[in-house]
Coordinates of C-alpha atoms and ligand atoms in Angstrom, one line a residue:
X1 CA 10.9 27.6 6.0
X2 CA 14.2 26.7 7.3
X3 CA 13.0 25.1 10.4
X4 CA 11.3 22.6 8.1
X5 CA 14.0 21.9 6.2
X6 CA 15.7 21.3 8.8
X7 CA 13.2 19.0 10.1
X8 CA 13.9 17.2 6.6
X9 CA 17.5 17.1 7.3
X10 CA 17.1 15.1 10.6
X11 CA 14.6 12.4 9.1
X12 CA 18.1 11.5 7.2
X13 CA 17.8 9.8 3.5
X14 CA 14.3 8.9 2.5
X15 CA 13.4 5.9 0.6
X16 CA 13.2 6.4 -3.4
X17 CA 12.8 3.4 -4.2
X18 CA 10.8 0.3 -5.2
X19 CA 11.3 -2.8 -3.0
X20 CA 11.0 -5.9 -4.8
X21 CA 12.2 -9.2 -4.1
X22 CA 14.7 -8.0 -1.7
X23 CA 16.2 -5.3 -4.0
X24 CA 16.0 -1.5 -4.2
X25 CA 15.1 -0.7 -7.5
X26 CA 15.6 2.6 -8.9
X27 CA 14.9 2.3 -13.1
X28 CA 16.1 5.4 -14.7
X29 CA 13.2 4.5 -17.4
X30 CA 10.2 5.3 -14.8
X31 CA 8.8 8.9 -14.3
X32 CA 9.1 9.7 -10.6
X33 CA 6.7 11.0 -7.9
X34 CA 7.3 14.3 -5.9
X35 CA 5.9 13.7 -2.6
X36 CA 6.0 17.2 -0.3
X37 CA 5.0 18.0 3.3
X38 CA 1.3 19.3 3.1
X39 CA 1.4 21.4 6.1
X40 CA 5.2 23.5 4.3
X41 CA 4.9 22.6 1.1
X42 CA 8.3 21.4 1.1
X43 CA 9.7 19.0 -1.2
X44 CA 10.3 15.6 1.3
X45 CA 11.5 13.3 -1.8
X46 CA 10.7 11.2 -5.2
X47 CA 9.6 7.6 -5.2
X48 CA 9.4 5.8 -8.8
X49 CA 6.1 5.3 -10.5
X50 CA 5.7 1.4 -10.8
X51 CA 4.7 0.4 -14.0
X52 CA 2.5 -2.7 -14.7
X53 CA 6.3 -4.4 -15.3
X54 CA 7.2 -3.7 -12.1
X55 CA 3.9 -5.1 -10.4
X56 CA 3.9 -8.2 -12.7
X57 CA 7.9 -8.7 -10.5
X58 CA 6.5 -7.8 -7.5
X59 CA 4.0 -10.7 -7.8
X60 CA 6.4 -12.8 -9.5
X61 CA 9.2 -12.0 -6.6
X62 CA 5.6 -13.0 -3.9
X63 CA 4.9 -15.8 -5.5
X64 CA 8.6 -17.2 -5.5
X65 CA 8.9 -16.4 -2.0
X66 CA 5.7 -17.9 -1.5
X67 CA 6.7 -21.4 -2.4
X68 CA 10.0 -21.0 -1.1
X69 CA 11.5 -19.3 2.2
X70 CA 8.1 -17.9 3.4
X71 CA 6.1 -21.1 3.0
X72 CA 9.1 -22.9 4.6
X73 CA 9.4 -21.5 7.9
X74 CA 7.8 -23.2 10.4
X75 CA 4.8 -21.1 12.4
X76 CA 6.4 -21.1 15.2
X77 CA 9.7 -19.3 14.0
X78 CA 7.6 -17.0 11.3
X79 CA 5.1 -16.0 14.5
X80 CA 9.1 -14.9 15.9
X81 CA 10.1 -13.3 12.9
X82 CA 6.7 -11.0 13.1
X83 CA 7.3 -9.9 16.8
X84 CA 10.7 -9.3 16.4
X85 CA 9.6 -6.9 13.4
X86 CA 7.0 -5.2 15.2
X87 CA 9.7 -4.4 18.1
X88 CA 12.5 -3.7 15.6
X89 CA 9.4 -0.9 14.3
X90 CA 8.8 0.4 17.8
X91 CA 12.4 0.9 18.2
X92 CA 12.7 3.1 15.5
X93 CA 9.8 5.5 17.0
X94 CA 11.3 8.7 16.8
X95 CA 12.3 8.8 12.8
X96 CA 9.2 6.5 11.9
X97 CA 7.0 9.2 13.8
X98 CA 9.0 12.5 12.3
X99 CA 8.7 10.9 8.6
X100 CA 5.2 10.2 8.7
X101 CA 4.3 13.7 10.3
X102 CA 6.2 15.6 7.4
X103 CA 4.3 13.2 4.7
X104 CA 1.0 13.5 6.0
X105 CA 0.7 16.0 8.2
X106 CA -0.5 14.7 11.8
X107 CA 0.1 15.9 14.7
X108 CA 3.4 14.1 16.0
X109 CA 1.2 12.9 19.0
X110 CA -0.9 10.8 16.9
X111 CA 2.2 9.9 13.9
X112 CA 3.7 8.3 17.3
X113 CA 0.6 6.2 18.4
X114 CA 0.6 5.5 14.8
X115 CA 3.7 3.9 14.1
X116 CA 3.0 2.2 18.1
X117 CA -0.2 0.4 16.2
X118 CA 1.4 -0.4 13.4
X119 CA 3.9 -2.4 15.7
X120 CA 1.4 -3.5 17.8
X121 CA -0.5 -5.0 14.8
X122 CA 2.8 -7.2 14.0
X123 CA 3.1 -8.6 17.7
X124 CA -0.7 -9.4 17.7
X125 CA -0.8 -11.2 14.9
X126 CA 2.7 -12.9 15.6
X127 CA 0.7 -14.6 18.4
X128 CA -2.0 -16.4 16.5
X129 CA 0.4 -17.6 13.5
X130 CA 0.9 -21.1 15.8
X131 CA -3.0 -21.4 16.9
X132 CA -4.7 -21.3 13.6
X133 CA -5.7 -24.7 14.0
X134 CA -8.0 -27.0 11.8
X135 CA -11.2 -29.0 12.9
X136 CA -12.0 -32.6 12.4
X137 CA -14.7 -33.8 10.8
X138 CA -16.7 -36.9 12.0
X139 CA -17.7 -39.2 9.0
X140 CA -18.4 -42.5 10.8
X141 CA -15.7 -45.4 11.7
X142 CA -14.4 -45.8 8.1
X143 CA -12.7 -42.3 7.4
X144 CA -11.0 -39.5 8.7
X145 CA -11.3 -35.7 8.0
X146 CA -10.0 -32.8 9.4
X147 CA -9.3 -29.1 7.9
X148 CA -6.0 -27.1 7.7
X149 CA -6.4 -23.2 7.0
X150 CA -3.8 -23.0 4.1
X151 CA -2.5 -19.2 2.8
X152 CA -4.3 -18.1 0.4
X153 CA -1.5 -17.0 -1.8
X154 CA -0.1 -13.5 -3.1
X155 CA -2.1 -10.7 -1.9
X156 CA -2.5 -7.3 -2.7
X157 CA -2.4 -4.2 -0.5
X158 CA -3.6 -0.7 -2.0
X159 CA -3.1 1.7 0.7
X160 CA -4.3 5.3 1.3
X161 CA -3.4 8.4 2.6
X162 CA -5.0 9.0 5.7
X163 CA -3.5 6.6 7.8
X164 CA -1.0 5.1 5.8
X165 CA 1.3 3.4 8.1
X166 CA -1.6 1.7 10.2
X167 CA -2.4 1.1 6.8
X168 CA 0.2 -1.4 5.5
X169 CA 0.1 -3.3 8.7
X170 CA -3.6 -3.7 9.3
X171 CA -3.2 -5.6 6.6
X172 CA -0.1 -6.8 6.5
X173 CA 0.0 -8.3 10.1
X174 CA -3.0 -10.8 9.3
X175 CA -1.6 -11.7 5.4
X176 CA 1.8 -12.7 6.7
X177 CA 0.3 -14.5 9.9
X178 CA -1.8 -16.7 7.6
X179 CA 1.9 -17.8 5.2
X180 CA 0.7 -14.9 2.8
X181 CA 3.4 -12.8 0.9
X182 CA 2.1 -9.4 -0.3
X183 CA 2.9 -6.6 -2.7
X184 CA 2.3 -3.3 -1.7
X185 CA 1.0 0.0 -3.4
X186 CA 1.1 3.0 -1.0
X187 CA -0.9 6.1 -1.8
X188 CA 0.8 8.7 -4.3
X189 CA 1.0 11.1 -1.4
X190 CA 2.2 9.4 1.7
X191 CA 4.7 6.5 -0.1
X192 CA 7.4 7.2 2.7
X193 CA 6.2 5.1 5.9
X194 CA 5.7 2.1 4.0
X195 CA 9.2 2.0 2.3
X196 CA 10.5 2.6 5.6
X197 CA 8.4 -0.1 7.5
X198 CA 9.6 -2.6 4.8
X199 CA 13.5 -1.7 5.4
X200 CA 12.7 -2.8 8.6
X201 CA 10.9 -5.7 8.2
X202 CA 14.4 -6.7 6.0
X203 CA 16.3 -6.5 9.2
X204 CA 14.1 -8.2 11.1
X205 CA 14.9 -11.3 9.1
X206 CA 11.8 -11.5 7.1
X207 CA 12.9 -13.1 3.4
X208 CA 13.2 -11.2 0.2
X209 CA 10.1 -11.8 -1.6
X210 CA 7.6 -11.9 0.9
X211 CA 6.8 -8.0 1.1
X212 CA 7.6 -5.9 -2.2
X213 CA 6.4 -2.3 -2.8
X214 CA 5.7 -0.5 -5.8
X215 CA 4.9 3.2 -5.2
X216 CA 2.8 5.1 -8.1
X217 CA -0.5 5.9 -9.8
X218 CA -3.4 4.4 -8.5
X219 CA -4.7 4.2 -12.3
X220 CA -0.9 2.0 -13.5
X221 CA 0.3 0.4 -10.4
X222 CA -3.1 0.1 -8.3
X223 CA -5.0 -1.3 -10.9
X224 CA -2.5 -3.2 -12.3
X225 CA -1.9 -5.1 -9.1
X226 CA -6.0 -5.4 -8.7
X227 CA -6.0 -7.1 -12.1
X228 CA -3.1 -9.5 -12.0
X229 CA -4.3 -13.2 -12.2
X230 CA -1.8 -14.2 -9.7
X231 CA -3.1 -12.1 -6.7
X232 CA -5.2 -14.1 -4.6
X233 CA -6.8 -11.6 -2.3
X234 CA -6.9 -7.5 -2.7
X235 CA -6.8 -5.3 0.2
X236 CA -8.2 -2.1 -0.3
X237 CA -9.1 1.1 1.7
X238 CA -10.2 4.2 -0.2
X239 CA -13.1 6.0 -2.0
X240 CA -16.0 3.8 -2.9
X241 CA -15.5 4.5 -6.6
X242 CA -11.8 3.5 -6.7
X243 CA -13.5 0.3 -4.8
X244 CA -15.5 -0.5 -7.2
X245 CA -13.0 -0.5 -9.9
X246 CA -10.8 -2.8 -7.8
X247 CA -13.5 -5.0 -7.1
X248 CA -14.2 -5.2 -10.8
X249 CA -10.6 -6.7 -11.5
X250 CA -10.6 -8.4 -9.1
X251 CA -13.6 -10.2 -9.8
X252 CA -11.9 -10.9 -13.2
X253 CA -9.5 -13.7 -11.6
X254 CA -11.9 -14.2 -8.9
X255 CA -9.6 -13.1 -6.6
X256 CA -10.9 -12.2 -2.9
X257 CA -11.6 -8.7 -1.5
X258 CA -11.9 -7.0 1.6
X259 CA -13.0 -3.5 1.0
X260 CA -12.7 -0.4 3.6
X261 CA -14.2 2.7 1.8
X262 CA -15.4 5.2 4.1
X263 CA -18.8 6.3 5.6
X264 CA -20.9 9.3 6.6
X265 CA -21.3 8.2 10.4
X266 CA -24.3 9.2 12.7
X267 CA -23.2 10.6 16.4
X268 CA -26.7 10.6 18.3
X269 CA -26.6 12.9 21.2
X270 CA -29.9 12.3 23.6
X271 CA -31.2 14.9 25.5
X272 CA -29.9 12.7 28.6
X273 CA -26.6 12.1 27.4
X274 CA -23.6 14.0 30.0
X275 CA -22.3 16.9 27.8
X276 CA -19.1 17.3 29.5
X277 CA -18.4 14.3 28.3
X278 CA -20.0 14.4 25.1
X279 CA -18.3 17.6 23.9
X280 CA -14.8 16.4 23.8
X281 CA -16.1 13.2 22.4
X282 CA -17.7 14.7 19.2
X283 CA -15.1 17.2 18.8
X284 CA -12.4 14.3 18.9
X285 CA -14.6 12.0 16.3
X286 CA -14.9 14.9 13.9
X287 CA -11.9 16.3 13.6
X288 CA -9.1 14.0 14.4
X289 CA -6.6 13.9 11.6
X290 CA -8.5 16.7 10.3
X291 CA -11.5 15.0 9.5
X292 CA -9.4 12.5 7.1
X293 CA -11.1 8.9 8.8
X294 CA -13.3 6.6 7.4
X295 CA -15.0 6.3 10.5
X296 CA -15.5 10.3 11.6
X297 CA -18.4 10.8 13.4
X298 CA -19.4 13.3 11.0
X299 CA -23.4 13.5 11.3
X300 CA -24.5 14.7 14.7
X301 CA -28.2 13.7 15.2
X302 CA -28.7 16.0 18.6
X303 CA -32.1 15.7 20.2
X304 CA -33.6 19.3 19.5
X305 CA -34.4 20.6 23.6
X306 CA -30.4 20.2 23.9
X307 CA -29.2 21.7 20.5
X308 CA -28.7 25.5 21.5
X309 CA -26.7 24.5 24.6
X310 CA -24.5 22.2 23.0
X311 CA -24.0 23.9 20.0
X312 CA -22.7 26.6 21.8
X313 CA -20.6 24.5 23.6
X314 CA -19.3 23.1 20.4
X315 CA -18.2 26.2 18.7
X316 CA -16.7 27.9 21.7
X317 CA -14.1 24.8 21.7
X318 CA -14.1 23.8 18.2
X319 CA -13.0 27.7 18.1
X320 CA -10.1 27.1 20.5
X321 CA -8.7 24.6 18.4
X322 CA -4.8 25.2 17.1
X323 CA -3.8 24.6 13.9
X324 CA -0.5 24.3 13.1
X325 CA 2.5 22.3 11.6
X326 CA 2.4 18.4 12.8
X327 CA 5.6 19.0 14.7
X328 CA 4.3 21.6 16.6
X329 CA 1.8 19.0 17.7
X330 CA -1.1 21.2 17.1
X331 CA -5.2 20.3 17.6
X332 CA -5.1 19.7 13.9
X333 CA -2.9 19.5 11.2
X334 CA -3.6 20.3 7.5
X335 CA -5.7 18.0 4.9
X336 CA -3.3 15.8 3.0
X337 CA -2.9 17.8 -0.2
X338 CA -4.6 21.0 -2.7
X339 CA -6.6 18.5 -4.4
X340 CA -8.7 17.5 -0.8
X341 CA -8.7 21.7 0.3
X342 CA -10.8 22.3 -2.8
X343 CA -12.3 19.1 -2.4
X344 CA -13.4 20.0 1.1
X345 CA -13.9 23.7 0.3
X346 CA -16.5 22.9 -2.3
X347 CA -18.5 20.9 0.1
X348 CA -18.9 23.8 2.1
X349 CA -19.0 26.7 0.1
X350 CA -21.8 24.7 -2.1
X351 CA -23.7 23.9 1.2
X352 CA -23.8 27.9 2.2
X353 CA -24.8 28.3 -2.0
X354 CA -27.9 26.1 -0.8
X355 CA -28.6 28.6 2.9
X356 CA -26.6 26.3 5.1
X357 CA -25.3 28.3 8.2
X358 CA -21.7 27.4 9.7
X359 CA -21.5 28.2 13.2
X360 CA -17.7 28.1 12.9
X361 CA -15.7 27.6 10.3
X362 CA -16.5 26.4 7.1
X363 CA -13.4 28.1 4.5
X364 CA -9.3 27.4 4.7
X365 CA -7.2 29.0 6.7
X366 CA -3.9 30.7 6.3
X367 CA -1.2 29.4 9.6
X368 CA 1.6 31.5 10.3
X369 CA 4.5 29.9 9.1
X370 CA 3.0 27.5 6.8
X371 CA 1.1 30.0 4.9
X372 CA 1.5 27.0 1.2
X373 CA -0.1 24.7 4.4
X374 CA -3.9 22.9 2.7
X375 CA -5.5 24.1 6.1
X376 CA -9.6 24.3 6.8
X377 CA -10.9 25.5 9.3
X378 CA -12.6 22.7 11.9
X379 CA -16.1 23.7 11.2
X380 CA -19.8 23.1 12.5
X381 CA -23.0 23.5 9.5
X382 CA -26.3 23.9 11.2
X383 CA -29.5 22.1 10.7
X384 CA -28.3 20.2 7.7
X385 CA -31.4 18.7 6.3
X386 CA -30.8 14.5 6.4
X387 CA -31.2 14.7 2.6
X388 CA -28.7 17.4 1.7
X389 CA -25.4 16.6 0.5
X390 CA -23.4 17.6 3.2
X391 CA -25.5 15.1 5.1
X392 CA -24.9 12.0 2.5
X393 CA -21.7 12.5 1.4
X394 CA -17.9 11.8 2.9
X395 CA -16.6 15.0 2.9
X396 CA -13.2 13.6 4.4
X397 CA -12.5 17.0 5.9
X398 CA -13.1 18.9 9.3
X399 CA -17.0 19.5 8.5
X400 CA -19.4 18.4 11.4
X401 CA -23.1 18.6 10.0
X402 CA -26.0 19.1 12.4
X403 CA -29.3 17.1 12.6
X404 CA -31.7 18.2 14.9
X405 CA -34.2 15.4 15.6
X406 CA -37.2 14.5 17.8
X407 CA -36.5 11.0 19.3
X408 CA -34.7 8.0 18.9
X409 CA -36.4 6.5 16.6
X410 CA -36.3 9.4 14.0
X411 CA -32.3 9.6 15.1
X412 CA -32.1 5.6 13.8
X413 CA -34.1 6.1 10.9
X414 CA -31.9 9.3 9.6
X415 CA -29.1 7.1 10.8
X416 CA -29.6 4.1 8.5
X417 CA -30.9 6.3 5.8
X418 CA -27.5 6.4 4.3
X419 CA -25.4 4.4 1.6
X420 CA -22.9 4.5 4.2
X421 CA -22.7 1.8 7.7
X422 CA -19.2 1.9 8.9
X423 CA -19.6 3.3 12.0
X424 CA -21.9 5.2 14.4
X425 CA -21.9 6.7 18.1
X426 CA -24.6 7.4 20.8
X427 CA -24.6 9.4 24.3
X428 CA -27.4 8.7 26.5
X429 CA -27.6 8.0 30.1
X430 CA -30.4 5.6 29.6
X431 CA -29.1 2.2 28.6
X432 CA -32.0 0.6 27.1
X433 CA -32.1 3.9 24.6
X434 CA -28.2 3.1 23.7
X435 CA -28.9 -0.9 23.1
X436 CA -32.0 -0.3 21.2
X437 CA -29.9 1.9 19.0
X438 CA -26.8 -0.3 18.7
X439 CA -29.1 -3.2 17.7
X440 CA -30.6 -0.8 14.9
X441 CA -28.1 1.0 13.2
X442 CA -26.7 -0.4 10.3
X443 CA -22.9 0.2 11.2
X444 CA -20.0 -2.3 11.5
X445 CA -18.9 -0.7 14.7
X446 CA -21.1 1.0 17.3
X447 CA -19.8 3.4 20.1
X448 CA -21.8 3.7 23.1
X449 CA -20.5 7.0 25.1
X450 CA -17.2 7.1 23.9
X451 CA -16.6 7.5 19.8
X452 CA -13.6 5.3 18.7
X453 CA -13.3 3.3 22.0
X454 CA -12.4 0.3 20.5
X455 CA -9.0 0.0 19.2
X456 CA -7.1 -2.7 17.0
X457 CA -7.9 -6.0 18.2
X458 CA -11.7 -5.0 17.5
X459 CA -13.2 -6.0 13.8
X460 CA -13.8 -3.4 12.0
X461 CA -15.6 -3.2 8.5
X462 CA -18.4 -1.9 7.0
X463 CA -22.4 -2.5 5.6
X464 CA -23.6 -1.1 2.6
X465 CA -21.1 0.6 0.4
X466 CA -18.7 1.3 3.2
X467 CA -17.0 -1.9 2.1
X468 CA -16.5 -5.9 2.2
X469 CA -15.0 -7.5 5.0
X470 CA -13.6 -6.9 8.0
X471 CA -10.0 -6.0 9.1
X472 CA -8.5 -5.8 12.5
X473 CA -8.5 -8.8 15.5
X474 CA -8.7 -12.2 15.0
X475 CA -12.0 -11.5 12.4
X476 CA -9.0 -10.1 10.0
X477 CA -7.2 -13.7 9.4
X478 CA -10.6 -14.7 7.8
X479 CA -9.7 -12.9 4.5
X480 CA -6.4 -14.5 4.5
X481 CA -6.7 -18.4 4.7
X482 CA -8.3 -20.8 2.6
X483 CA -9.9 -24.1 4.7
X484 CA -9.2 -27.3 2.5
X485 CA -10.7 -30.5 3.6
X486 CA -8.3 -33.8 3.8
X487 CA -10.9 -37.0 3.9
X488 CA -8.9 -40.6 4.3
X489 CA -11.1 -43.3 3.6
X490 CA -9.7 -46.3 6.0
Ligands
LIG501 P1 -8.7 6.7 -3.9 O1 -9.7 5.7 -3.4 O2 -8.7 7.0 -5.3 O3 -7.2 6.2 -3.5 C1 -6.9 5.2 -2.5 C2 -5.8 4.3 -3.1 O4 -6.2 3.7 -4.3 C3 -4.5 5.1 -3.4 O5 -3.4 4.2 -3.2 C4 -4.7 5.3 -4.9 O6 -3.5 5.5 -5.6 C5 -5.2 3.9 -5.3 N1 -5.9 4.0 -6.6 C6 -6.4 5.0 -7.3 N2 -7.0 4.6 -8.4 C7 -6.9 3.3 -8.5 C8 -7.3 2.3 -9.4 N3 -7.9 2.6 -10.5 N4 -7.0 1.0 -9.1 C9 -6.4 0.6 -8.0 N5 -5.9 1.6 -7.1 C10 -6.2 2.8 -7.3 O7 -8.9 7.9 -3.0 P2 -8.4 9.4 -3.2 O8 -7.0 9.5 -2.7 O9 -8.6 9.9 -4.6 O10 -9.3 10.2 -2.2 C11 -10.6 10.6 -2.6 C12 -11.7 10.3 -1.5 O11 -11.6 9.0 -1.2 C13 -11.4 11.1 -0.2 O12 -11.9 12.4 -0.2 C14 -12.2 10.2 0.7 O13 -13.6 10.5 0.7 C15 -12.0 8.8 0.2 N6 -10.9 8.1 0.9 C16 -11.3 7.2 1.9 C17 -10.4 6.6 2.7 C18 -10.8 5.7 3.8 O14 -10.1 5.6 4.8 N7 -11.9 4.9 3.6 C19 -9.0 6.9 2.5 C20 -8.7 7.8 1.4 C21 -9.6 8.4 0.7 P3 -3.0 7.1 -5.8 O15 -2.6 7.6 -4.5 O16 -1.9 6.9 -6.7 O17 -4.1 7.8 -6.4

């Protein structure tokens, strides 16, 4: 235990605050939120839980800054401000990297390409903020029109756990680029990142006002920043039912939503496809960040002549996986909290209730060392039937379910037969076979031979009730600008 509260010791004074308007606010009058390293169990720090007052000056302090410093910076000089930000974040890698491994638990291999994106997402948008031109409009000899893509005022940013300093930028980054200011809410689990993220976008020069946080409850502080009439646009990612709710207040001022919440996404794997390759791939798309994505490839459709073989092949490594402490940089780190290990441990436990076989795995697991760690196994159910709920629902956990099928047409029906399109996957040697399946799955973003190969600058978003919208790249800014029309008669 005293190695990690040692590691505790070096990550120096954690944030326990709320950021608003420039300020650190720490009101004796709020309960506070115990946020603890879910791979130790031990106690990182306390952040305040926002009230509904403290979200109504968070908007207040965005809306100020809004029509004042923020909307009076030229592009050119806020496009600077954001790329000096996203540098002043890669610079401080190392502490950025150790925090967010002790609040979440990743491996400090991914926490470090993590806070590296979330830099990268503040330098990519820096260099659109000066291009985001307007058209013209001919009406004939006797007027003039063009557009202008003006902000689109305060937004809001409810963040999860997952991934939660990719999080704040992903939408962040395109908000800010666009003459947006934003309030915050980061998830009750993993508030540390962000608080750090926005001490740095301080000294980076960006004004008071234009970012504010306020950590605590999603039902107080997430819903009351989903339901304030001044919020022009809500960012969400999350669970489809918290979704909805934010959609529903949302809708109440008509404010704007883009909506990331999760899928249940098909990994065909044709009878052609090169295993070597393959393996690692599905392995890697099912249990990264212990099976805690959105857009885990966690339905393997395998054609059935090739199921034995790679099966086998898919236990013997998925076996070999270490699982450890982030800092040891282990194959997998533990789920984010108790709540998800019995969340995750019902899935399967109910699945083996109903005859489901796990070819590995399938129950949590004590680590030496980290024996209060929320560990699961990374685990493999066999011959899920495509209507079982281990086959429907986001288990958000290290569970791979198995789908034998007999061609690809029965692999694209199963596929789409989902409430889910976020993503989906194919290996097949035969190109035709992977177009005719990219064309026909209902996904946002398809992988052909190679889960997850695209990376930030690629939209990403779902279909069906795996969200609204679409964040990352240039598609991103759309959210975030209104177009007004200027017509001069002559
Ligand atoms: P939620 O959707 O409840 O939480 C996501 C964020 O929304 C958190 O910041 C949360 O705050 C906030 N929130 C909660 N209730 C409200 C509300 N009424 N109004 C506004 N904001 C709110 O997810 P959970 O953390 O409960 O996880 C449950 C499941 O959701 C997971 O098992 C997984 O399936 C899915 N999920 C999907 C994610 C994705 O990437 N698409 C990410 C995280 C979860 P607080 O932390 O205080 O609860």
């Amino acid at each position: 235990m005293t190695r990690w509260n040692d590691a505790v010791n070096q990550a120096g004074e954690l944030p326990d605050f709320l950021y608003i308007d420039g300020q650190r606010v720490r009101d004796a009058l709020l309960d506070v939120i115990e946020t603890h390293d879910p791979a130790s169990g031990v106690l990182l720090g306390s952040v305040p839980a926002g009230s509904r007052q403290s979200i109504d000056d968070a908007v207040a302090a965005a809306r100020a800054a809004l029509h004042g410093p923020w909307g009076d910076i030229n592009p050119r000089e806020r496009g600077r401000l954001m790329w000096r930000a996203g540098e002043a974040i890669r610079d401080q890698i190392d502490r950025l990297a150790l925090v967010e491994t002790l609040d979440s638990g990743k491996p400090m291999r991914d926490a470090r390409a993590g806070v590296e994106r979330t830099a990268d997402y503040f330098c990519y948008y820096a260099g659109i903020v000066d291009k985001l031109e307007g058209t013209t409009v001919p009406l004939g000899r006797d007027k003039i029109c063009f557009t202008e893509k003006v902000p689109i005022g305060v937004t809001g940013h409810i963040i999860p756990w997952n991934v939660p300093i990719n999080m704040v930028a992903r939408g962040l980054g395109p908000a800010l680029a666009c003459g947006n200011t934003a309030v915050i809410k980061p998830a009750e689990d993993t508030p540390l990142s962000a608080l750090m993220v926005v001490e740095i976008l301080e000294q980076a020069g960006i004004p008071p006002g234009v970012v504010n946080i306020v950590t605590g409850h999603g039902a107080v502080a997430g819903q009351a920043l989903a339901e304030h009439p001044d919020v022009r646009h809500v960012t969400f990612t999350g669970s489809v039912a918290t979704g909805k709710s934010v959609m529903i207040a949302a809708a109440q001022h008509i404010a704007s939503v883009t909506l990331e919440l999760g899928g249940k996404s098909p990994h065909v794997i044709m009878a052609d496809a090169d295993l070597d390759r393959a393996v690692p791939d599905i392995l890697k798309a099912v249990f990264s960040n212990s099976g805690q994505i959105c857009s885990a490839g966690s339905r393997l459709l395998v054609e059935r002549g090739i199921q034995d073989e790679l099966v086998t092949a898919l236990v013997a490594k998925s076996e070999a996986l270490r699982l450890g402490h982030g800092l040891d940089d282990p194959d997998m780190g533990p789920l984010i909290s108790a709540r998800q290990l019995n969340a995750v441990t019902g899935f399967a436990e109910r699945a083996m209730q109903r005859g489901i076989e796990f070819a590995s795995g399938g129950k949590p697991v004590i680590v030496e060392g980290c024996e209060q760690g929320h560990f699961f196994a990374p685990s493999i159910a066999l011959n899920v039937p495509a209507d079982d709920e281990l086959a429907r629902d986001e288990v958000f956990g290290p569970v791979l379910s198995v789908i034998p099928v007999d061609s690809l047409e029965q692999a694209i029906e199963i596929g789409n037969d989902s409430d889910y399109g976020l993503a989906a996957g194919i290996h097949t040697r035969d190109i035709s076979k992977a177009m005719r399946y990219a064309r026909a799955i209902e996904a946002g973003q398809v992988y052909i031979n190679g889960y997850h190969a695209a990376g930030d600058t690629v939209p990403f978003g779902g279909m069906k009730h795996s969200g609204v919208g679409r964040e990352k790249g240039l598609a991103a800014l759309d959210a975030y600008y209104e177009v007004k029309s200027i017509t001069v008669s002559l």
